[in-house]
Short mmCIF file of C-alpha atoms in Angstrom, two decimals:
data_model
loop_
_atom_site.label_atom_id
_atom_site.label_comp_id
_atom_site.label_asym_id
_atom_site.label_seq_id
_atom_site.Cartn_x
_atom_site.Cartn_y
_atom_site.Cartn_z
CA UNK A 1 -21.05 -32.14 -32.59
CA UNK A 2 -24.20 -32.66 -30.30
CA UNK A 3 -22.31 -35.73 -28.79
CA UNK A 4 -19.50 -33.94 -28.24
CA UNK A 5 -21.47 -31.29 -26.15
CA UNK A 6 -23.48 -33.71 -24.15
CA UNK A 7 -19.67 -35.53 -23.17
CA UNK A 8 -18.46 -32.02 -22.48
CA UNK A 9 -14.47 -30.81 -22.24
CA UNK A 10 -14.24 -34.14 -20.40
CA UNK A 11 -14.35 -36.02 -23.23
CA UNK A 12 -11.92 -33.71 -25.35
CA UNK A 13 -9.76 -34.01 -22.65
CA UNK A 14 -9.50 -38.04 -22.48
CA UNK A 15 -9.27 -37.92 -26.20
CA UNK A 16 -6.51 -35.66 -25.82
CA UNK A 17 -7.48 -32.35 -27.75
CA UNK A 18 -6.51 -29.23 -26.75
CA UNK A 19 -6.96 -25.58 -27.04
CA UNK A 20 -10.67 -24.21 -26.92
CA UNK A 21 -13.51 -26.23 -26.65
CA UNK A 22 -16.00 -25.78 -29.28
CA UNK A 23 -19.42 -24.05 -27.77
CA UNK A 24 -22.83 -23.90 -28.41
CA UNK A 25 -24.68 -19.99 -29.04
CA UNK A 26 -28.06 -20.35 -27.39
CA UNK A 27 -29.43 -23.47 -27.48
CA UNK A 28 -27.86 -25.56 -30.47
CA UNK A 29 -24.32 -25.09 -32.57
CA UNK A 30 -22.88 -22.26 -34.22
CA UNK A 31 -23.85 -23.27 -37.37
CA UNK A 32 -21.93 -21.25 -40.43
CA UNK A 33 -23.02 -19.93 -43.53
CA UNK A 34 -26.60 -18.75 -42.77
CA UNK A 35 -27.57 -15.44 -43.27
CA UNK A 36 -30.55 -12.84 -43.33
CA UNK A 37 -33.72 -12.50 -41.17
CA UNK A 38 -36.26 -15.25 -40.89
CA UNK A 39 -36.12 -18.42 -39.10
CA UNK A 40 -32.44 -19.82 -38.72
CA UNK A 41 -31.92 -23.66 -38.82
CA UNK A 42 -29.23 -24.77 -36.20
CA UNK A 43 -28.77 -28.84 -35.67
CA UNK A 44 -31.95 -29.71 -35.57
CA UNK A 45 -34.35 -26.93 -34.33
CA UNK A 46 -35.55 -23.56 -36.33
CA UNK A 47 -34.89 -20.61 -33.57
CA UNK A 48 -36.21 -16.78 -34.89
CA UNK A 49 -33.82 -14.36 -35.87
CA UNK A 50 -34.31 -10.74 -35.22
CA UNK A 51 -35.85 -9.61 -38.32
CA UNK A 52 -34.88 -5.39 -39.90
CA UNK A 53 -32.94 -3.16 -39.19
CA UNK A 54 -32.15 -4.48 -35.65
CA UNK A 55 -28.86 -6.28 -36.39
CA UNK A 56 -27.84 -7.43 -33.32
CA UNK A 57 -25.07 -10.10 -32.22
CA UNK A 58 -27.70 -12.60 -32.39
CA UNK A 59 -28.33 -11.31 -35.62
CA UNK A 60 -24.93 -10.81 -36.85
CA UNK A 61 -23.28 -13.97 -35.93
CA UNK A 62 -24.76 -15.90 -38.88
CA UNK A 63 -23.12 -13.51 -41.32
CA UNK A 64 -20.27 -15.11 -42.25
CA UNK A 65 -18.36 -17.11 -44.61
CA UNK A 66 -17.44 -20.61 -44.83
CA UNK A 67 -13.76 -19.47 -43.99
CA UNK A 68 -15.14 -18.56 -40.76
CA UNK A 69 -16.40 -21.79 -40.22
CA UNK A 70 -13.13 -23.78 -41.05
CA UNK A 71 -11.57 -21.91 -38.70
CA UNK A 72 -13.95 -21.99 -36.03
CA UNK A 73 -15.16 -25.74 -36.42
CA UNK A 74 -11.87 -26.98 -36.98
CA UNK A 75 -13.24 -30.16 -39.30
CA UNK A 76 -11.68 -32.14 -41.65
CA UNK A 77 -9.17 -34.94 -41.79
CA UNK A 78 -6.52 -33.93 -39.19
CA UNK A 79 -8.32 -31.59 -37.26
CA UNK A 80 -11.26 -31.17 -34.88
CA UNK A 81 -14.42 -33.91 -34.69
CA UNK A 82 -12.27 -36.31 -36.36
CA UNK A 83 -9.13 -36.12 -34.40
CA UNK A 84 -11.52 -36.39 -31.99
CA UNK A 85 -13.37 -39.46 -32.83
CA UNK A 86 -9.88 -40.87 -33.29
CA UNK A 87 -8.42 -40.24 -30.08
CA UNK A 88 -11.40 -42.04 -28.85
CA UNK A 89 -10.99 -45.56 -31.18
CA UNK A 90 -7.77 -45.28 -29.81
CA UNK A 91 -8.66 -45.22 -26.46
CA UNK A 92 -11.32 -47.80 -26.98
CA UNK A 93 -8.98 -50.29 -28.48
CA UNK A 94 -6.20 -50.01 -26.19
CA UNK A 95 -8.08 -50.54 -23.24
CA UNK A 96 -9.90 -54.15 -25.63
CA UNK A 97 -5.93 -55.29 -25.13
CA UNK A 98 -5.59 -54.90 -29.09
CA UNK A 99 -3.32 -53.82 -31.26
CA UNK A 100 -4.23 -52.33 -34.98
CA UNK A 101 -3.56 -55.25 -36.94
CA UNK A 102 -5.72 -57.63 -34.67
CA UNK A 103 -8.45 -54.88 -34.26
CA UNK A 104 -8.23 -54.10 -37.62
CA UNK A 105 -8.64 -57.52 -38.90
CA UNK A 106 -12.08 -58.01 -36.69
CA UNK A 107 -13.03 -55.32 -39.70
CA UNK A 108 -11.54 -56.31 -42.63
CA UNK A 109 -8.87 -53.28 -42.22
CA UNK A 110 -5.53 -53.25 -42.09
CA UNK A 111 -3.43 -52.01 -39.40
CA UNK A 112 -2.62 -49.01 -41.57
CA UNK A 113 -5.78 -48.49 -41.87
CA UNK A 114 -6.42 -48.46 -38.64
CA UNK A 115 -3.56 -45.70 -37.81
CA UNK A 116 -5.17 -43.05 -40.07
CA UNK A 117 -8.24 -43.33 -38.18
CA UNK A 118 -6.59 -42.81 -35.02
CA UNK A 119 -4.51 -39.80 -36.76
CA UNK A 120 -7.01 -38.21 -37.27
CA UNK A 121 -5.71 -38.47 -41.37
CA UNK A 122 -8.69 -40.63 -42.46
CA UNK A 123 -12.21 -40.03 -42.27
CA UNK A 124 -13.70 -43.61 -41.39
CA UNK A 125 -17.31 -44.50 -42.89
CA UNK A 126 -20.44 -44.82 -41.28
CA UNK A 127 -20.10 -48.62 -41.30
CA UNK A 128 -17.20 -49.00 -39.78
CA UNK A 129 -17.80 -46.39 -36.86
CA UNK A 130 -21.13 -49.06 -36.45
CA UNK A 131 -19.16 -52.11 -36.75
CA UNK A 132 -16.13 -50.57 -34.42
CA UNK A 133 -18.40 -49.28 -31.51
CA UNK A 134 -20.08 -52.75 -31.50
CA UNK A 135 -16.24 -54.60 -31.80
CA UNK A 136 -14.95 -52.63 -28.67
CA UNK A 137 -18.05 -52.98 -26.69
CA UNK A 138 -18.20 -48.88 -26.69
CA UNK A 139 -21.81 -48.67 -26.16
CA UNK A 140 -23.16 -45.94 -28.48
CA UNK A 141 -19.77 -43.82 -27.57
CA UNK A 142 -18.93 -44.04 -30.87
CA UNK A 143 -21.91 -44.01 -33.38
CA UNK A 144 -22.96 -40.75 -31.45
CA UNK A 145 -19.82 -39.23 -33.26
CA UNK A 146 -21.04 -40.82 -36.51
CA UNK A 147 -23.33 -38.00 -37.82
CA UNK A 148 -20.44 -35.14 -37.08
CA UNK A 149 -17.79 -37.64 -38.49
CA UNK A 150 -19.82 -38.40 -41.81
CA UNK A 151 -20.55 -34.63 -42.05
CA UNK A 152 -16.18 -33.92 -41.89
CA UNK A 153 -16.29 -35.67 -45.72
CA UNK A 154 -17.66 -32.41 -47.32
CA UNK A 155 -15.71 -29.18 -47.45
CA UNK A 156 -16.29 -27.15 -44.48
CA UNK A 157 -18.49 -24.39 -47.14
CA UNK A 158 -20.71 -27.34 -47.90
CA UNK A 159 -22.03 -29.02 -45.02
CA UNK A 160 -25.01 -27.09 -44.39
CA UNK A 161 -26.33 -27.43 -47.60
CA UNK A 162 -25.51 -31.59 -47.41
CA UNK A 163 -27.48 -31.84 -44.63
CA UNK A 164 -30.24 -29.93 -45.98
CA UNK A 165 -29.96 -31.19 -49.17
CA UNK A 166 -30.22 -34.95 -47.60
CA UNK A 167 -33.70 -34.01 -46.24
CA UNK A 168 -34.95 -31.70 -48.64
CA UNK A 169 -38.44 -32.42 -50.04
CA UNK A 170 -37.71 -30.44 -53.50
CA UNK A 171 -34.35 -29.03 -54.86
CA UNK A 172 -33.49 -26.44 -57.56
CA UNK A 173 -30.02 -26.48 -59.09
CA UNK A 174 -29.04 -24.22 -61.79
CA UNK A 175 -25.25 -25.00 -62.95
CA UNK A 176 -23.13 -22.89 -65.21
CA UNK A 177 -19.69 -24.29 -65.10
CA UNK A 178 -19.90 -28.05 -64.37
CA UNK A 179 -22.23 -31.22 -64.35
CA UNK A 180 -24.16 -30.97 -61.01
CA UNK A 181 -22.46 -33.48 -58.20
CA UNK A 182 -26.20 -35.16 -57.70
CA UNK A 183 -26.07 -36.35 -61.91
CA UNK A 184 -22.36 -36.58 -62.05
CA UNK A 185 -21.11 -40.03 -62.48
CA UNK A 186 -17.97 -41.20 -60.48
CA UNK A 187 -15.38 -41.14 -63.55
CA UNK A 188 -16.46 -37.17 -64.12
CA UNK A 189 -16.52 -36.52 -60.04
CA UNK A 190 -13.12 -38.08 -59.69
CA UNK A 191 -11.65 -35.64 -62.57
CA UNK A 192 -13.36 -32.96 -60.94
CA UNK A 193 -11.62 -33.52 -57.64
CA UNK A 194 -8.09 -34.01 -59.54
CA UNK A 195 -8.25 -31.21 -61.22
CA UNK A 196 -9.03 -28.58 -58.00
CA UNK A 197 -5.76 -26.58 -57.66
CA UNK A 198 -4.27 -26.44 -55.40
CA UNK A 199 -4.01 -29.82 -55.67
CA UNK A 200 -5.90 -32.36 -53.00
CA UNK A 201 -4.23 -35.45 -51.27
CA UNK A 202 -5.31 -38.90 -52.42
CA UNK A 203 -6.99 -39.29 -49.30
CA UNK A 204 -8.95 -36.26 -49.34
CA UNK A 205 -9.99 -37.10 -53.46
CA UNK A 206 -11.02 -40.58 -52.31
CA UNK A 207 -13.27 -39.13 -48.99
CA UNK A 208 -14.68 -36.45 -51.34
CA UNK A 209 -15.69 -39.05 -54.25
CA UNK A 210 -17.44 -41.23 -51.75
CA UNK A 211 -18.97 -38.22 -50.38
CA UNK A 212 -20.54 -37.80 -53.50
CA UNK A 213 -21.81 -40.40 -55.04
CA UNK A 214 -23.40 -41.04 -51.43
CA UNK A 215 -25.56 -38.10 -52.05
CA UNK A 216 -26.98 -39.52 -54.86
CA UNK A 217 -28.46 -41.93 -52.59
CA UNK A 218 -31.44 -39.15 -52.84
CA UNK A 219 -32.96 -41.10 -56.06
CA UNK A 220 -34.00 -44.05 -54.14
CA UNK A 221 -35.77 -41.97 -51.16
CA UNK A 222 -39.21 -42.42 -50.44
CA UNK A 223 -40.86 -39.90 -50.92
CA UNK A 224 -38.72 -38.77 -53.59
CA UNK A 225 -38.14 -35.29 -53.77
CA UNK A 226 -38.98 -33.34 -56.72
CA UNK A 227 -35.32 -31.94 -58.55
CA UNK A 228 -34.92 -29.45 -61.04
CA UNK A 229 -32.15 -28.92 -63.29
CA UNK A 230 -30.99 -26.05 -65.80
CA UNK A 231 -27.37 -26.74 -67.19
CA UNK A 232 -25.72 -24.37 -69.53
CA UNK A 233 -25.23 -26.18 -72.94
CA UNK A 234 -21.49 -25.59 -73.00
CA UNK A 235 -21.05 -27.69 -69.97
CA UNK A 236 -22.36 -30.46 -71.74
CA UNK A 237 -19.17 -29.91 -74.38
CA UNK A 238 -16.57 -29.64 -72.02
CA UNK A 239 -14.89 -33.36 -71.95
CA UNK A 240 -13.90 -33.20 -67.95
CA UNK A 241 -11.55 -36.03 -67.73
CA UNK A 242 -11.10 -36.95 -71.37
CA UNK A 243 -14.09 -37.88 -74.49
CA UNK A 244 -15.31 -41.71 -72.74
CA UNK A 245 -15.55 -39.35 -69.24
CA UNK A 246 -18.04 -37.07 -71.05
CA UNK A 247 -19.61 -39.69 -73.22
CA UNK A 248 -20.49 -42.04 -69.77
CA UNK A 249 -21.53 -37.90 -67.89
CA UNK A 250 -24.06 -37.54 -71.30
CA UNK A 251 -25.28 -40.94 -70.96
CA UNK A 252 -25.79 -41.00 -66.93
CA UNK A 253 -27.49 -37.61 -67.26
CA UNK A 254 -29.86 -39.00 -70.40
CA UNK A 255 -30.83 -42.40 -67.94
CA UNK A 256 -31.48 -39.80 -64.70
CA UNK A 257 -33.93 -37.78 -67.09
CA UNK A 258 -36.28 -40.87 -68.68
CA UNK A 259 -35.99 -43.09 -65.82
CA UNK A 260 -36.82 -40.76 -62.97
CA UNK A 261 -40.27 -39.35 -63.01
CA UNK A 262 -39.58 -36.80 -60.54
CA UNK A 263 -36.20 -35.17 -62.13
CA UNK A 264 -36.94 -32.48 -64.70
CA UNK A 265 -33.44 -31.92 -66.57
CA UNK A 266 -33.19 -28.96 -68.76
CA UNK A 267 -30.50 -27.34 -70.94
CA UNK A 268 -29.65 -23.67 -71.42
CA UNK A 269 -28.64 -23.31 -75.12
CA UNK A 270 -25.64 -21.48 -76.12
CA UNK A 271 -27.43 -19.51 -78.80
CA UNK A 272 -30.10 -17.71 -76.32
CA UNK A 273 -29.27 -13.66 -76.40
CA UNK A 274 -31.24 -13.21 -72.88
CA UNK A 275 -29.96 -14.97 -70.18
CA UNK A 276 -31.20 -14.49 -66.70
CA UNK A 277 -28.42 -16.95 -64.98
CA UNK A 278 -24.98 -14.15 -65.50
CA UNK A 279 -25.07 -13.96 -62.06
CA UNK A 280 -23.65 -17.29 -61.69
CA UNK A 281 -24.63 -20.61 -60.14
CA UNK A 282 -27.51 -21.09 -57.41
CA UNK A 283 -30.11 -23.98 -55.60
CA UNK A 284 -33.01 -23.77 -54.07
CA UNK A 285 -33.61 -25.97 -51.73
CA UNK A 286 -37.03 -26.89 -49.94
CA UNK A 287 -36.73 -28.32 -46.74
CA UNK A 288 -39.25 -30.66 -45.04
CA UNK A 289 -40.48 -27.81 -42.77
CA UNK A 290 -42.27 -25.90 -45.86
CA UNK A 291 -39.34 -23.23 -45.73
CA UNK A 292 -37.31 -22.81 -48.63
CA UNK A 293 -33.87 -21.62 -48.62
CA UNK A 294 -31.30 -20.59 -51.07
CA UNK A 295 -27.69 -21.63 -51.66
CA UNK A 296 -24.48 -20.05 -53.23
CA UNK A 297 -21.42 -20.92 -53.98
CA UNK A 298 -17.99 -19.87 -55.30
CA UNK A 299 -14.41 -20.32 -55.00
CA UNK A 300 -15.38 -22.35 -51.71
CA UNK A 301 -17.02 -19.73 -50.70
CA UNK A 302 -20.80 -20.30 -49.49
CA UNK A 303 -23.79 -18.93 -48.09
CA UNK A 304 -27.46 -19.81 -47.58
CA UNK A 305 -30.05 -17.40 -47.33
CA UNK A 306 -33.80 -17.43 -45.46
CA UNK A 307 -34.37 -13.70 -45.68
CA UNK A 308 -37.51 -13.51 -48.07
CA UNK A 309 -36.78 -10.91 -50.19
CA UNK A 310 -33.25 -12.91 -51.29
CA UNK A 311 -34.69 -16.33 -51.88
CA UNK A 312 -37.71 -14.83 -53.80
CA UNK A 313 -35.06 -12.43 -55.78
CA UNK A 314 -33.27 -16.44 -56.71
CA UNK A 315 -36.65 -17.99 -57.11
CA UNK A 316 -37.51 -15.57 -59.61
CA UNK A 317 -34.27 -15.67 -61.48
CA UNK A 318 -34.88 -19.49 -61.73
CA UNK A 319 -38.47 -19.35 -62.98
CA UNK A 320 -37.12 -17.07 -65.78
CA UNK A 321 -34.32 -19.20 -66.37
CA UNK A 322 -36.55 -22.45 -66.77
CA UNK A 323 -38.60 -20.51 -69.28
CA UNK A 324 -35.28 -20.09 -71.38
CA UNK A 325 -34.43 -23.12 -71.25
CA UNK A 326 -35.30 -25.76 -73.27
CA UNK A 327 -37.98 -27.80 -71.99
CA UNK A 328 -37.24 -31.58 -70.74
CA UNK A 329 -37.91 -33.53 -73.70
CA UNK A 330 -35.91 -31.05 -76.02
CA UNK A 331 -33.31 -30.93 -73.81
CA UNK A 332 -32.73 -35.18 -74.13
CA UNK A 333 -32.81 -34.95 -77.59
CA UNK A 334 -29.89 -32.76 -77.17
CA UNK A 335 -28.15 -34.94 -75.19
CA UNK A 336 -28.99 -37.85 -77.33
CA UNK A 337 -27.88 -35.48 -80.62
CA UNK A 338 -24.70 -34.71 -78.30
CA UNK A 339 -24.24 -38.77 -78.22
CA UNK A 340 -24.90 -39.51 -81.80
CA UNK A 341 -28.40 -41.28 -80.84
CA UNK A 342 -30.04 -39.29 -83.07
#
């Protein structure tokens, strides 16, 4: 929310949000999920944490979940940054003299459109926040909310790890229970999102699904970061969303694997009697700063770790796991054996 913060409770106040002002804990946002000792990454700088035994507040208030955070950040359609930003397009295109349907058609939206924006019931895209601020002569008001808005499209227990993920110069993804969201194709994400009970909105599936297929936007980064999969065999049986959903998952996951030089795709066979992965799914992720950090997840429930001794107890787990695995090339011909290509 660093534009937020640099407004101040001036700017919550013309948009017309109450209750408690989001703050800032030293020097850059509370950010959730981060736990251990080692450096700490909040916004955009690395601050030191106090390292041992000595658990103090500073240590102490990174040790929570992502429940915490949805509570605390208040993100998401409806609530927080983007009720916000919308309070804000609303103020902007008042005082241009328009109403939604004429603002709305400067954008190729329509007035409906337009309303869930302002609601607060819509997350807009990056695009339009560009094309809106530049509409109502705004100057920068706007796209200075853009980063915070685009980050409201994850789940609150994921934005961390999106916005490391985005910049990370290697990742490590072992998956146990589904296709990972960076090979999934948009057919298998959408039945993914439908089937989450309790059940999600159509909004909410629609802002999720374009959340991620925009991460795959990581294959066409240069310099592309090295990935590493392991996927458990069984997940490559399990016809999420129907047979042609699966058959269009095995095929996207076979072109990923011989067309990208730097993604290494393996498969954990069902028939291996040691298996160093029961302790469910994990990533590694390597950031641009030479740290590497480690990710969990489950039932929306997330944390990443920078203490040492975790992330080498997960990097260890992986290297073990990879050597279990089958090895790239075996594991396409399984795929391709899975397709009838062989």
């Amino acid at each position: 929310m660093g534009a937020l913060y640099e407004h101040g409770p001036a700017l919550y106040a013309m948009c017309g949000v109450t209750g408690p002002v989001p703050v800032r804990l030293g020097s850059a946002e509370h950010t959730a999920g981060w736990k251990g000792g080692g450096a700490v990454h909040e916004g955009d700088d690395m601050r030191e944490e106090p390292k041992g035994e000595e658990t103090t507040a500073a240590a102490r208030i990174h040790e929570h979940t992502a429940a915490d955070e949805s509570e605390y950040r208040g993100d998401g359609p409806g609530t927080g940054i983007v009720t916000a930003f919308g309070h804000q397009l609303k103020l902007l295109r008042t005082r241009a003299g328009l109403d939604r349907p004429q603002f709305g058609s400067m954008l190729n939206y329509s007035g409906s459109s337009i309303a869930a924006f302002e609601q607060g019931r819509r997350i807009p895209l990056p695009t339009f926040i560009d094309r809106a601020d530049d509409a109502l002569g705004a100057g920068g008001l706007l796209k200075a909310l853009k980063k915070e808005v685009e980050r409201a499209q994850y789940p609150s227990f994921f934005r961390d790890a999106a916005r490391l993920e985005a910049g990370a110069t290697a990742l490590y993804v072992y998956a146990n229970h589904l296709v990972p969201g960076l090979l999934q194709t948009e057919d298998y994400a959408e039945a993914v999102f439908r089937l989450q009970r309790p059940l999600l909105m159509e909004d909410v599936i629609t802002q999720r699904l374009a959340a991620r297929l925009a991460r795959q936007e990581v294959y066409n980064r240069q310099p592309a970061p090295m990935m590493s999969f392991i996927i458990e065999e069984w997940v490559l049986l399990r016809p999420i969303g129907g047979r042609d959903t699966l058959r269009g998952q095995l095929e996207q996951i076979l072109h990923i694997g011989r067309h990208h030089r730097n993604v290494g795709i393996q498969v954990m066979p069902i028939d291996r009697e040691e298996h160093a992965g029961l302790g469910g799914p994990f990533n590694l992720i390597d950031t641009a700063r030479g740290q590497r950090i480690a990710y969990t997840e489950v039932q929306d429930d997330s944390r990443l770790y920078t203490e040492q001794a975790k992330v080498r107890e997960l990097e260890t787990r992986y290297g073990i796991l990879r050597s279990q695995a089958l090895d790239p090339r075996e594991s396409l011909t399984l795929v391709e054996n899975l397709l009838g290509e062989r």
